Amino acid sequence: MGNVFDALYDVLFQPKIAMQMIAEQKKISQAVIVFFLSLVIPLWALYFGMQDVGMSAMVPFVIGFKIVSSMLMWFMGAAVWHLIAEFLGGRGTGLGLFTTLGFAQFPQVFIVPLWVIAALLPASLKSIMMAVAALTIFGWSFFLTITAIKEVYEFSTAKAMLVMITPILAILVVCAIAFTFIGSAVTQMPMWL
Amino acid sequence: MYKKSVIIVIGIVIVLSLIGLAFHGLGAKNKGKVSQSDKIGIIYVDGVIIGGRGQSSVLMEQGGTDQIIKQIHQARDDGSVKAVVLRVNSPGGSAAASQEVGEELKKLRAQGKVVVTSMGDVAASGGYWLAACTDKIYANPTTMTGSIGVYMPYANWEELYKKVGIYQEKIKSGPHKDILSPERQMTDAEREIIQVMVDDIYNQFVDVVAQGRKMDKEQVKKLADGRIYTGNQAKQLGLVDELGNMYDAIDGASQLAGIEGKPTIKEFGKTSAWNMVFGPSEKISTLLEQFLFQKAGNQLNLGVPLEAAPEKWQVK
């Protein structure tokens, strides 16, 4: 896997080998380029999609939010998942995970050609095709993220999934506790109505 | 080499898709021969017409006739805007604020822009004042309009104050300085002063309607006894030109402005994403209106509201 083209090909067609190599080589600059391409190209589709549905006023807000949240997710996701993986006995590096997660976003560029194909379809099929495309891309990126965690820390699929969903579970637990406390506080208040 | 070729092909497909996407977007806009240069501006007048800057939040201001006037100026300065549709959904409000906006609408017309009114649920009193200042009026058959008239509310709470034990004294610079004070009975002289003021504003209102609708002043006075009309009745009486909704008004404005094809719509004062997040909310607007027009009651007497005021003001 000498250059970025080889890496991208392997990410698409041999993800297991690709993630092993990327984690080993830790080519951060390539990961940054791939991540930004994977972020900017779908934004193009998002921009025209929002224009078409008359949400042009929301465009700067949504695009700004998408850019900031994606970057935060990349950095914070790598940090949190690395910590959890280490707790679970993983031996990979944080930098390795960070690099592989950058490459794992690459399938998102396919949203543009899929959107164009959807736009050419009859109106009744257009929204279904868009939904199917979005779900496929999401599933593909999810699969690559799991593969990245698996290969970086040499985990089983189940353990990799546990690493991935642990932060979500933690947020849910915190929310449940918060709601429980708020709920008990509210029920103790005098009735005003 | 094979891997590189595959990725290059994928790259080409994506670039072509990006270009196709851009063209598809433009293609969609060109459907129906949309005119890109000639625009129709839409300015919304919602709720009670009240002067000033309206509501303020930490980062911006919204509502109040200052905002409407700003939008009228934006439409005036935008060369691509050939006509403006004034979408009125208002029961009226302050006479001065209505007059201020009405005068700006006249100036906009004097600049060569067509101004057409589209009445929503209600466009009465001050709302009709604005409509009368435009080139053409569209109303729905069930729109509530008319209410051409003026009144100044006055509540006498003297007996209540006595029961509660409130006795207010005032040191006045003149006999009429505390005119319309709620804690005492109005004198005949004061009633005469207020009546003259109300009549003066009424005559100004009638003049605006007569001039705007090209009607005889006496004819307007016959209709202007303060009653409300449905859009249908108003059409028969000549207070409204056409029956139709906002899109009919847009088409009418387009024809008057000589715009060929489907016009591009430009909404002034449209809520931006920033405004949605940081601007004042609708709920605050309602609360503000409730405070100003129901709770504060007679403290707004000097604002000289038109007949849009709630019944609660008319304490007898």
Short mmCIF file of C-alpha atoms in Angstrom, two decimals:
data_model
loop_
_atom_site.label_atom_id
_atom_site.label_comp_id
_atom_site.label_asym_id
_atom_site.label_seq_id
_atom_site.Cartn_x
_atom_site.Cartn_y
_atom_site.Cartn_z
CA MET A 1 0.00 0.00 0.00
CA GLY A 2 2.40 2.62 -1.25
CA ASN A 3 0.20 5.65 -1.83
CA VAL A 4 -3.18 7.14 -1.01
CA PHE A 5 -4.81 5.59 -4.10
CA ASP A 6 -3.87 2.11 -2.93
CA ALA A 7 -5.09 2.91 0.57
CA LEU A 8 -8.44 4.17 -0.71
CA TYR A 9 -8.89 1.13 -2.96
CA ASP A 10 -8.18 -1.18 -0.06
CA VAL A 11 -10.54 0.75 2.24
CA LEU A 12 -13.32 0.13 -0.29
CA PHE A 13 -12.57 -3.42 -1.34
CA GLN A 14 -10.27 -4.97 1.31
CA PRO A 15 -11.14 -3.03 4.47
CA LYS A 16 -9.60 -5.51 6.90
CA ILE A 17 -6.16 -5.38 5.30
CA ALA A 18 -6.50 -1.65 4.68
CA MET A 19 -7.23 -0.81 8.31
CA GLN A 20 -4.31 -2.95 9.52
CA MET A 21 -1.90 -1.18 7.19
CA ILE A 22 -3.27 2.30 7.89
CA ALA A 23 -3.05 1.74 11.66
CA GLU A 24 0.54 0.53 11.25
CA GLN A 25 1.74 3.29 8.96
CA LYS A 26 -0.20 6.14 10.70
CA LYS A 27 -0.17 8.44 7.69
CA ILE A 28 -1.91 11.36 9.37
CA SER A 29 -1.63 13.78 6.44
CA GLN A 30 -3.35 11.28 4.10
CA ALA A 31 -6.05 10.69 6.70
CA VAL A 32 -6.66 14.44 7.03
CA ILE A 33 -6.97 14.84 3.24
CA VAL A 34 -9.35 11.87 2.95
CA PHE A 35 -11.41 13.08 5.91
CA PHE A 36 -11.82 16.58 4.49
CA LEU A 37 -12.73 15.25 1.04
CA SER A 38 -15.25 12.94 2.69
CA LEU A 39 -16.67 15.91 4.56
CA VAL A 40 -16.72 18.54 1.82
CA ILE A 41 -18.03 16.44 -1.08
CA PRO A 42 -21.26 15.34 0.69
CA LEU A 43 -21.76 18.96 1.80
CA TRP A 44 -22.06 19.82 -1.89
CA ALA A 45 -25.01 17.43 -2.11
CA LEU A 46 -26.41 18.77 1.14
CA TYR A 47 -26.18 22.36 -0.14
CA PHE A 48 -28.12 21.67 -3.33
CA GLY A 49 -30.56 19.39 -1.52
CA MET A 50 -31.43 22.16 0.95
CA GLN A 51 -31.70 24.73 -1.82
CA ASP A 52 -34.16 22.48 -3.67
CA VAL A 53 -36.43 22.06 -0.66
CA GLY A 54 -36.42 25.81 0.02
CA MET A 55 -34.28 25.70 3.13
CA SER A 56 -31.62 28.07 1.84
CA ALA A 57 -31.81 30.18 5.00
CA MET A 58 -30.69 27.17 7.03
CA VAL A 59 -27.73 26.30 4.74
CA PRO A 60 -24.93 28.22 6.55
CA PHE A 61 -26.12 26.99 9.92
CA VAL A 62 -26.45 23.32 8.87
CA ILE A 63 -23.16 23.26 6.94
CA GLY A 64 -21.30 25.01 9.76
CA PHE A 65 -22.77 22.60 12.27
CA LYS A 66 -21.88 19.60 10.08
CA ILE A 67 -18.24 20.72 9.69
CA VAL A 68 -17.72 21.48 13.38
CA SER A 69 -19.55 18.38 14.62
CA SER A 70 -17.71 16.06 12.18
CA MET A 71 -14.31 17.36 13.25
CA LEU A 72 -15.22 17.16 16.92
CA MET A 73 -16.57 13.65 16.43
CA TRP A 74 -13.32 12.60 14.75
CA PHE A 75 -11.06 13.97 17.47
CA MET A 76 -13.28 13.23 20.45
CA GLY A 77 -14.41 9.85 19.05
CA ALA A 78 -10.82 8.72 18.58
CA ALA A 79 -9.90 9.87 22.09
CA VAL A 80 -12.88 8.32 23.87
CA TRP A 81 -12.84 5.04 21.92
CA HIS A 82 -9.09 4.71 22.47
CA LEU A 83 -9.57 5.12 26.22
CA ILE A 84 -12.38 2.55 26.29
CA ALA A 85 -10.35 0.15 24.12
CA GLU A 86 -7.40 0.44 26.52
CA PHE A 87 -9.72 -0.26 29.45
CA LEU A 88 -10.83 -3.40 27.61
CA GLY A 89 -7.25 -4.53 27.10
CA GLY A 90 -6.59 -3.22 23.59
CA ARG A 91 -2.97 -2.66 22.58
CA GLY A 92 -3.31 -0.31 19.63
CA THR A 93 -2.37 3.35 19.54
CA GLY A 94 -4.61 6.41 19.64
CA LEU A 95 -2.89 7.79 16.56
CA GLY A 96 -3.55 4.55 14.70
CA LEU A 97 -7.24 4.74 15.54
CA PHE A 98 -7.37 8.43 14.59
CA THR A 99 -5.87 7.69 11.17
CA THR A 100 -8.13 4.74 10.42
CA LEU A 101 -11.24 6.69 11.49
CA GLY A 102 -10.29 9.40 8.97
CA PHE A 103 -10.21 6.80 6.19
CA ALA A 104 -13.41 5.17 7.46
CA GLN A 105 -15.38 8.26 6.38
CA PHE A 106 -14.41 7.80 2.71
CA PRO A 107 -17.63 6.01 1.56
CA GLN A 108 -19.52 9.24 2.27
CA VAL A 109 -18.26 10.67 -1.03
CA PHE A 110 -20.57 8.21 -2.83
CA ILE A 111 -23.62 10.13 -1.62
CA VAL A 112 -23.11 12.58 -4.51
CA PRO A 113 -23.33 10.12 -7.44
CA LEU A 114 -26.17 8.33 -5.65
CA TRP A 115 -28.00 11.66 -5.24
CA VAL A 116 -27.58 12.38 -8.92
CA ILE A 117 -28.98 8.95 -9.80
CA ALA A 118 -31.89 9.57 -7.38
CA ALA A 119 -32.55 12.96 -8.98
CA LEU A 120 -32.98 11.28 -12.38
CA LEU A 121 -35.59 8.86 -11.04
CA PRO A 122 -39.36 9.57 -10.94
CA ALA A 123 -40.51 11.67 -7.99
CA SER A 124 -42.12 8.67 -6.26
CA LEU A 125 -38.82 6.76 -6.21
CA LYS A 126 -36.57 9.74 -5.56
CA SER A 127 -37.06 9.98 -1.80
CA ILE A 128 -36.89 6.19 -1.35
CA MET A 129 -33.64 6.06 -3.30
CA MET A 130 -32.24 8.93 -1.22
CA ALA A 131 -33.13 7.14 2.00
CA VAL A 132 -31.67 3.84 0.78
CA ALA A 133 -28.48 5.59 -0.34
CA ALA A 134 -28.11 7.41 2.96
CA LEU A 135 -28.67 4.21 4.95
CA THR A 136 -26.21 2.27 2.79
CA ILE A 137 -23.52 4.91 3.20
CA PHE A 138 -24.16 5.11 6.93
CA GLY A 139 -23.98 1.32 7.23
CA TRP A 140 -20.76 1.21 5.20
CA SER A 141 -19.07 3.86 7.35
CA PHE A 142 -20.30 2.07 10.48
CA PHE A 143 -18.84 -1.21 9.24
CA LEU A 144 -15.51 0.50 8.45
CA THR A 145 -15.41 2.11 11.90
CA ILE A 146 -15.98 -1.28 13.56
CA THR A 147 -13.30 -2.79 11.31
CA ALA A 148 -10.93 0.05 12.25
CA ILE A 149 -11.40 -0.57 15.99
CA LYS A 150 -11.07 -4.33 15.44
CA GLU A 151 -7.84 -4.08 13.49
CA VAL A 152 -6.21 -1.32 15.55
CA TYR A 153 -6.75 -3.12 18.89
CA GLU A 154 -6.94 -6.69 17.58
CA PHE A 155 -10.41 -7.11 19.05
CA SER A 156 -13.25 -9.43 18.13
CA THR A 157 -16.25 -7.90 16.32
CA ALA A 158 -18.35 -8.02 19.50
CA LYS A 159 -15.67 -6.27 21.54
CA ALA A 160 -15.18 -3.64 18.84
CA MET A 161 -18.92 -2.97 18.83
CA LEU A 162 -18.88 -2.71 22.61
CA VAL A 163 -16.12 -0.08 22.36
CA MET A 164 -18.12 1.82 19.80
CA ILE A 165 -21.45 1.85 21.64
CA THR A 166 -20.08 2.35 25.16
CA PRO A 167 -20.05 6.19 24.91
CA ILE A 168 -23.64 6.12 23.63
CA LEU A 169 -24.67 3.81 26.45
CA ALA A 170 -22.93 6.08 28.96
CA ILE A 171 -24.82 9.13 27.64
CA LEU A 172 -28.11 7.22 27.84
CA VAL A 173 -27.40 6.15 31.42
CA VAL A 174 -26.50 9.74 32.43
CA CYS A 175 -29.70 11.03 30.77
CA ALA A 176 -31.79 8.36 32.51
CA ILE A 177 -30.28 9.28 35.90
CA ALA A 178 -30.80 12.99 35.23
CA PHE A 179 -34.43 12.45 34.22
CA THR A 180 -35.00 10.31 37.28
CA PHE A 181 -33.71 13.06 39.58
CA ILE A 182 -35.58 15.80 37.72
CA GLY A 183 -38.73 13.68 37.73
CA SER A 184 -38.55 13.10 41.48
CA ALA A 185 -37.91 16.82 42.07
CA VAL A 186 -40.91 17.79 39.94
CA THR A 187 -43.27 15.36 41.66
CA GLN A 188 -42.32 16.87 45.03
CA MET A 189 -43.33 20.36 43.92
CA PRO A 190 -46.71 21.70 45.07
CA MET A 191 -49.43 21.55 42.45
CA TRP A 192 -49.96 24.99 41.00
CA LEU A 193 -52.79 24.31 38.62
CA MET B 1 -1.54 0.61 -11.06
CA TYR B 2 -4.90 -1.17 -11.21
CA LYS B 3 -5.90 0.22 -7.81
CA LYS B 4 -4.90 3.72 -8.85
CA SER B 5 -6.98 3.44 -12.04
CA VAL B 6 -10.06 2.34 -10.08
CA ILE B 7 -9.76 5.25 -7.66
CA ILE B 8 -9.20 7.70 -10.52
CA VAL B 9 -12.36 6.41 -12.24
CA ILE B 10 -14.28 6.78 -8.99
CA GLY B 11 -12.87 10.31 -8.66
CA ILE B 12 -13.99 11.19 -12.19
CA VAL B 13 -17.48 9.83 -11.48
CA ILE B 14 -17.68 11.92 -8.32
CA VAL B 15 -16.46 15.10 -10.05
CA LEU B 16 -18.96 14.59 -12.88
CA SER B 17 -21.66 14.03 -10.26
CA LEU B 18 -20.72 17.27 -8.54
CA ILE B 19 -20.99 19.13 -11.84
CA GLY B 20 -24.25 17.33 -12.66
CA LEU B 21 -25.61 18.23 -9.25
CA ALA B 22 -24.85 21.89 -9.79
CA PHE B 23 -26.53 21.85 -13.20
CA HIS B 24 -29.48 19.84 -11.95
CA GLY B 25 -30.04 22.40 -9.26
CA LEU B 26 -29.97 25.22 -11.78
CA GLY B 27 -32.19 23.23 -14.10
CA ALA B 28 -34.82 22.90 -11.41
CA LYS B 29 -34.80 26.63 -10.87
CA ASN B 30 -35.25 27.28 -14.59
CA LYS B 31 -38.42 25.20 -14.79
CA GLY B 32 -41.44 27.32 -15.67
CA LYS B 33 -39.27 30.08 -17.17
CA VAL B 34 -38.44 31.69 -13.87
CA SER B 35 -37.27 35.23 -14.33
CA GLN B 36 -33.92 35.54 -12.51
CA SER B 37 -33.65 39.30 -12.71
CA ASP B 38 -37.18 40.51 -11.90
CA LYS B 39 -38.24 39.77 -8.39
CA ILE B 40 -41.34 40.25 -6.31
CA GLY B 41 -40.64 41.16 -2.73
CA ILE B 42 -42.94 40.01 0.04
CA ILE B 43 -43.22 42.02 3.22
CA TYR B 44 -45.24 40.60 6.08
CA VAL B 45 -47.28 42.73 8.47
CA ASP B 46 -48.34 40.37 11.23
CA GLY B 47 -50.09 41.16 14.49
CA VAL B 48 -50.76 44.49 16.13
CA ILE B 49 -49.14 47.40 14.33
CA ILE B 50 -47.02 49.12 16.89
CA GLY B 51 -44.28 51.68 16.43
CA GLY B 52 -40.68 51.32 17.44
CA ARG B 53 -38.19 48.50 17.27
CA GLY B 54 -40.46 45.77 18.59
CA GLN B 55 -38.94 42.94 20.56
CA SER B 56 -35.27 42.81 21.32
CA SER B 57 -33.15 39.83 22.15
CA VAL B 58 -29.48 39.67 23.04
CA LEU B 59 -28.38 39.60 19.42
CA MET B 60 -31.14 41.20 17.36
CA GLU B 61 -34.42 43.00 17.11
CA GLN B 62 -37.64 41.80 15.52
CA GLY B 63 -41.14 43.16 14.99
CA GLY B 64 -42.36 46.74 15.32
CA THR B 65 -42.90 49.08 12.40
CA ASP B 66 -39.21 50.09 12.33
CA GLN B 67 -38.49 46.62 10.99
CA ILE B 68 -41.26 46.88 8.37
CA ILE B 69 -39.94 50.26 7.25
CA LYS B 70 -36.42 48.82 7.00
CA GLN B 71 -37.79 46.07 4.76
CA ILE B 72 -39.60 48.64 2.60
CA HIS B 73 -36.30 50.50 2.22
CA GLN B 74 -34.51 47.27 1.29
CA ALA B 75 -37.14 46.63 -1.38
CA ARG B 76 -36.74 50.21 -2.62
CA ASP B 77 -32.95 49.90 -2.87
CA ASP B 78 -33.01 46.48 -4.54
CA GLY B 79 -33.12 47.16 -8.28
CA SER B 80 -34.19 43.60 -9.05
CA VAL B 81 -37.39 43.97 -7.00
CA LYS B 82 -40.02 45.24 -9.41
CA ALA B 83 -43.03 44.81 -7.17
CA VAL B 84 -43.84 44.25 -3.54
CA VAL B 85 -46.67 42.20 -2.08
CA LEU B 86 -47.65 43.43 1.35
CA ARG B 87 -49.07 40.43 3.18
CA VAL B 88 -51.28 41.89 5.91
CA ASN B 89 -52.55 39.82 8.80
CA SER B 90 -53.28 42.49 11.35
CA PRO B 91 -56.26 43.77 13.33
CA GLY B 92 -54.76 47.28 13.37
CA GLY B 93 -52.80 49.10 15.99
CA SER B 94 -51.34 52.51 16.58
CA ALA B 95 -52.50 55.30 14.25
CA ALA B 96 -49.08 56.91 14.11
CA ALA B 97 -47.32 53.63 13.36
CA SER B 98 -49.85 52.79 10.61
CA GLN B 99 -49.46 56.26 9.14
CA GLU B 100 -45.66 55.98 9.22
CA VAL B 101 -45.67 52.70 7.29
CA GLY B 102 -48.42 53.97 4.94
CA GLU B 103 -46.30 56.99 4.01
CA GLU B 104 -43.30 54.74 3.31
CA LEU B 105 -45.46 52.59 1.04
CA LYS B 106 -46.49 55.70 -0.88
CA LYS B 107 -42.81 56.67 -1.26
CA LEU B 108 -42.05 53.16 -2.51
CA ARG B 109 -44.75 53.52 -5.16
CA ALA B 110 -43.39 56.94 -6.07
CA GLN B 111 -40.04 55.20 -6.82
CA GLY B 112 -41.82 53.21 -9.52
CA LYS B 113 -42.36 49.97 -7.64
CA VAL B 114 -45.73 48.28 -7.73
CA VAL B 115 -47.18 47.55 -4.31
CA VAL B 116 -50.05 45.08 -3.94
CA THR B 117 -51.78 44.06 -0.72
CA SER B 118 -52.76 40.51 0.11
CA MET B 119 -55.08 40.30 3.10
CA GLY B 120 -54.87 37.23 5.30
CA ASP B 121 -57.30 36.36 8.10
CA VAL B 122 -57.80 39.94 9.10
CA ALA B 123 -56.66 43.29 7.73
CA ALA B 124 -58.76 45.76 9.64
CA SER B 125 -58.38 49.32 10.85
CA GLY B 126 -54.63 50.09 10.80
CA GLY B 127 -54.18 47.04 8.58
CA TYR B 128 -56.63 48.56 6.12
CA TRP B 129 -54.85 51.93 6.39
CA LEU B 130 -51.72 50.23 4.99
CA ALA B 131 -53.70 48.42 2.31
CA ALA B 132 -55.27 51.70 1.19
CA CYS B 133 -51.78 53.02 0.47
CA THR B 134 -51.07 50.31 -2.12
CA ASP B 135 -51.86 49.94 -5.83
CA LYS B 136 -54.21 46.98 -5.57
CA ILE B 137 -55.89 45.03 -2.78
CA TYR B 138 -56.55 41.28 -2.77
CA ALA B 139 -58.64 39.71 0.00
CA ASN B 140 -60.05 36.28 0.67
CA PRO B 141 -63.86 36.25 0.58
CA THR B 142 -63.87 35.55 4.34
CA THR B 143 -61.15 38.01 5.32
CA MET B 144 -62.17 40.44 8.07
CA THR B 145 -61.45 43.93 6.87
CA GLY B 146 -62.75 47.48 7.12
CA SER B 147 -63.14 48.82 10.65
CA ILE B 148 -62.33 52.26 9.31
CA GLY B 149 -62.49 54.42 12.39
CA VAL B 150 -60.69 55.58 15.46
CA TYR B 151 -61.32 55.32 19.13
CA MET B 152 -59.46 56.19 22.24
CA PRO B 153 -60.18 53.92 25.20
CA TYR B 154 -60.69 55.29 28.65
CA ALA B 155 -61.34 53.37 31.85
CA ASN B 156 -62.63 55.02 34.99
CA TRP B 157 -61.46 53.06 38.00
CA GLU B 158 -62.42 55.74 40.53
CA GLU B 159 -64.93 53.57 42.41
CA LEU B 160 -62.53 50.65 42.53
CA TYR B 161 -59.73 52.84 43.89
CA LYS B 162 -62.08 54.09 46.61
CA LYS B 163 -62.92 50.53 47.62
CA VAL B 164 -59.26 49.56 47.70
CA GLY B 165 -58.34 52.75 49.54
CA ILE B 166 -56.15 54.40 46.96
CA TYR B 167 -56.30 58.20 46.85
CA GLN B 168 -53.99 59.78 44.34
CA GLU B 169 -53.13 63.44 44.29
CA LYS B 170 -51.37 65.24 41.47
CA ILE B 171 -49.59 68.53 41.21
CA LYS B 172 -50.33 69.60 37.66
CA SER B 173 -48.79 72.24 35.42
CA GLY B 174 -52.13 72.65 33.66
CA PRO B 175 -55.74 71.51 34.03
CA HIS B 176 -55.54 68.88 31.31
CA LYS B 177 -52.11 67.42 32.05
CA ASP B 178 -53.64 64.27 33.57
CA ILE B 179 -56.30 63.88 30.90
CA LEU B 180 -57.53 60.26 30.61
CA SER B 181 -56.31 59.44 34.10
CA PRO B 182 -58.19 56.35 35.25
CA GLU B 183 -58.66 57.49 38.85
CA ARG B 184 -61.16 60.26 38.14
CA GLN B 185 -64.16 61.05 35.96
CA MET B 186 -63.35 62.78 32.67
CA THR B 187 -64.68 66.34 32.47
CA ASP B 188 -66.85 67.60 29.61
CA ALA B 189 -64.05 69.87 28.43
CA GLU B 190 -61.63 66.94 28.34
CA ARG B 191 -64.14 64.81 26.50
CA GLU B 192 -64.42 67.56 23.89
CA ILE B 193 -60.61 67.73 23.53
CA ILE B 194 -60.37 63.97 23.01
CA GLN B 195 -63.32 63.94 20.61
CA VAL B 196 -61.64 66.61 18.47
CA MET B 197 -58.45 64.54 18.40
CA VAL B 198 -60.32 61.36 17.48
CA ASP B 199 -62.20 63.23 14.74
CA ASP B 200 -58.95 64.66 13.39
CA ILE B 201 -57.34 61.21 13.16
CA TYR B 202 -60.55 59.81 11.69
CA ASN B 203 -60.53 62.49 8.98
CA GLN B 204 -56.90 61.67 8.18
CA PHE B 205 -57.85 58.00 7.91
CA VAL B 206 -60.78 58.80 5.64
CA ASP B 207 -58.50 60.98 3.48
CA VAL B 208 -56.02 58.10 3.12
CA VAL B 209 -58.80 55.71 2.09
CA ALA B 210 -60.43 58.21 -0.29
CA GLN B 211 -57.10 59.00 -1.93
CA GLY B 212 -55.90 55.39 -2.07
CA ARG B 213 -59.16 53.93 -3.30
CA LYS B 214 -59.96 56.90 -5.53
CA MET B 215 -63.31 57.31 -3.85
CA ASP B 216 -65.30 60.37 -2.86
CA LYS B 217 -64.65 61.38 0.75
CA GLU B 218 -68.37 61.39 1.59
CA GLN B 219 -68.72 57.92 0.11
CA VAL B 220 -65.86 56.69 2.30
CA LYS B 221 -67.44 58.27 5.38
CA LYS B 222 -70.61 56.26 4.74
CA LEU B 223 -68.58 53.05 4.88
CA ALA B 224 -66.30 54.25 7.65
CA ASP B 225 -68.59 53.93 10.63
CA GLY B 226 -66.16 51.50 12.26
CA ARG B 227 -67.86 48.32 11.16
CA ILE B 228 -65.96 45.35 9.83
CA TYR B 229 -66.67 43.77 6.45
CA THR B 230 -65.95 40.40 4.95
CA GLY B 231 -63.65 40.37 1.95
CA ASN B 232 -66.67 39.63 -0.19
CA GLN B 233 -68.61 42.65 1.14
CA ALA B 234 -65.53 44.85 0.87
CA LYS B 235 -65.16 43.90 -2.81
CA GLN B 236 -68.76 44.91 -3.50
CA LEU B 237 -68.24 48.22 -1.67
CA GLY B 238 -65.03 49.03 -3.52
CA LEU B 239 -62.74 48.68 -0.51
CA VAL B 240 -61.02 45.68 -2.13
CA ASP B 241 -60.11 45.16 -5.81
CA GLU B 242 -59.97 41.39 -6.19
CA LEU B 243 -60.83 38.26 -4.28
CA GLY B 244 -57.93 35.87 -4.01
CA ASN B 245 -55.09 34.55 -1.90
CA MET B 246 -51.46 35.59 -1.66
CA TYR B 247 -50.48 33.74 -4.82
CA ASP B 248 -53.19 35.55 -6.76
CA ALA B 249 -51.75 38.79 -5.36
CA ILE B 250 -48.27 37.74 -6.49
CA ASP B 251 -49.59 37.03 -9.99
CA GLY B 252 -51.42 40.38 -9.95
CA ALA B 253 -48.28 42.22 -8.84
CA SER B 254 -46.32 40.42 -11.53
CA GLN B 255 -48.77 41.56 -14.22
CA LEU B 256 -48.82 45.16 -12.96
CA ALA B 257 -45.00 45.24 -12.92
CA GLY B 258 -44.84 43.72 -16.41
CA ILE B 259 -42.78 40.72 -15.31
CA GLU B 260 -42.74 38.02 -17.96
CA GLY B 261 -42.78 34.39 -16.85
CA LYS B 262 -42.79 33.16 -13.31
CA PRO B 263 -41.33 35.78 -10.98
CA THR B 264 -38.65 35.06 -8.42
CA ILE B 265 -39.91 35.61 -4.89
CA LYS B 266 -37.80 37.45 -2.35
CA GLU B 267 -39.13 37.40 1.17
CA PHE B 268 -38.02 40.32 3.30
CA GLY B 269 -37.58 39.81 7.01
CA LYS B 270 -37.38 36.07 6.44
CA THR B 271 -36.24 34.21 9.52
CA SER B 272 -32.62 33.19 9.10
CA ALA B 273 -30.98 30.24 10.79
CA TRP B 274 -29.19 32.67 13.10
CA ASN B 275 -32.50 34.37 13.90
CA MET B 276 -34.18 31.03 14.59
CA VAL B 277 -31.58 30.18 17.19
CA PHE B 278 -30.85 33.55 18.78
CA GLY B 279 -33.82 35.75 17.82
CA PRO B 280 -36.94 36.43 19.86
CA SER B 281 -39.47 33.62 19.73
CA GLU B 282 -43.14 33.70 18.75
CA LYS B 283 -44.05 32.93 22.33
CA ILE B 284 -42.26 36.03 23.52
CA SER B 285 -44.15 38.02 20.89
CA THR B 286 -47.45 36.80 22.22
CA LEU B 287 -46.45 37.56 25.77
CA LEU B 288 -45.26 41.02 24.79
CA GLU B 289 -48.50 41.76 23.01
CA GLN B 290 -50.48 40.48 25.97
CA PHE B 291 -48.53 42.73 28.29
CA LEU B 292 -48.78 45.79 26.09
CA PHE B 293 -52.39 45.48 25.04
CA GLN B 294 -54.11 43.73 27.90
CA LYS B 295 -52.15 44.16 31.09
CA ALA B 296 -50.86 47.68 30.65
CA GLY B 297 -54.31 48.81 29.54
CA ASN B 298 -54.85 52.51 29.77
CA GLN B 299 -51.21 53.38 30.10
CA LEU B 300 -51.12 53.21 26.31
CA ASN B 301 -53.90 55.75 25.84
CA LEU B 302 -51.65 58.36 24.34
CA GLY B 303 -50.66 55.91 21.61
CA VAL B 304 -54.08 56.53 20.11
CA PRO B 305 -54.89 53.00 19.03
CA LEU B 306 -57.29 52.37 16.22
CA GLU B 307 -60.24 50.10 16.76
CA ALA B 308 -58.03 47.06 17.02
CA ALA B 309 -57.89 47.21 20.78
CA PRO B 310 -59.39 44.32 22.73
CA GLU B 311 -62.78 44.68 24.36
CA LYS B 312 -61.12 44.61 27.79
CA TRP B 313 -60.10 48.19 27.31
CA GLN B 314 -63.62 49.42 26.95
CA VAL B 315 -64.51 49.51 30.60
CA LYS B 316 -67.73 51.43 31.17
#
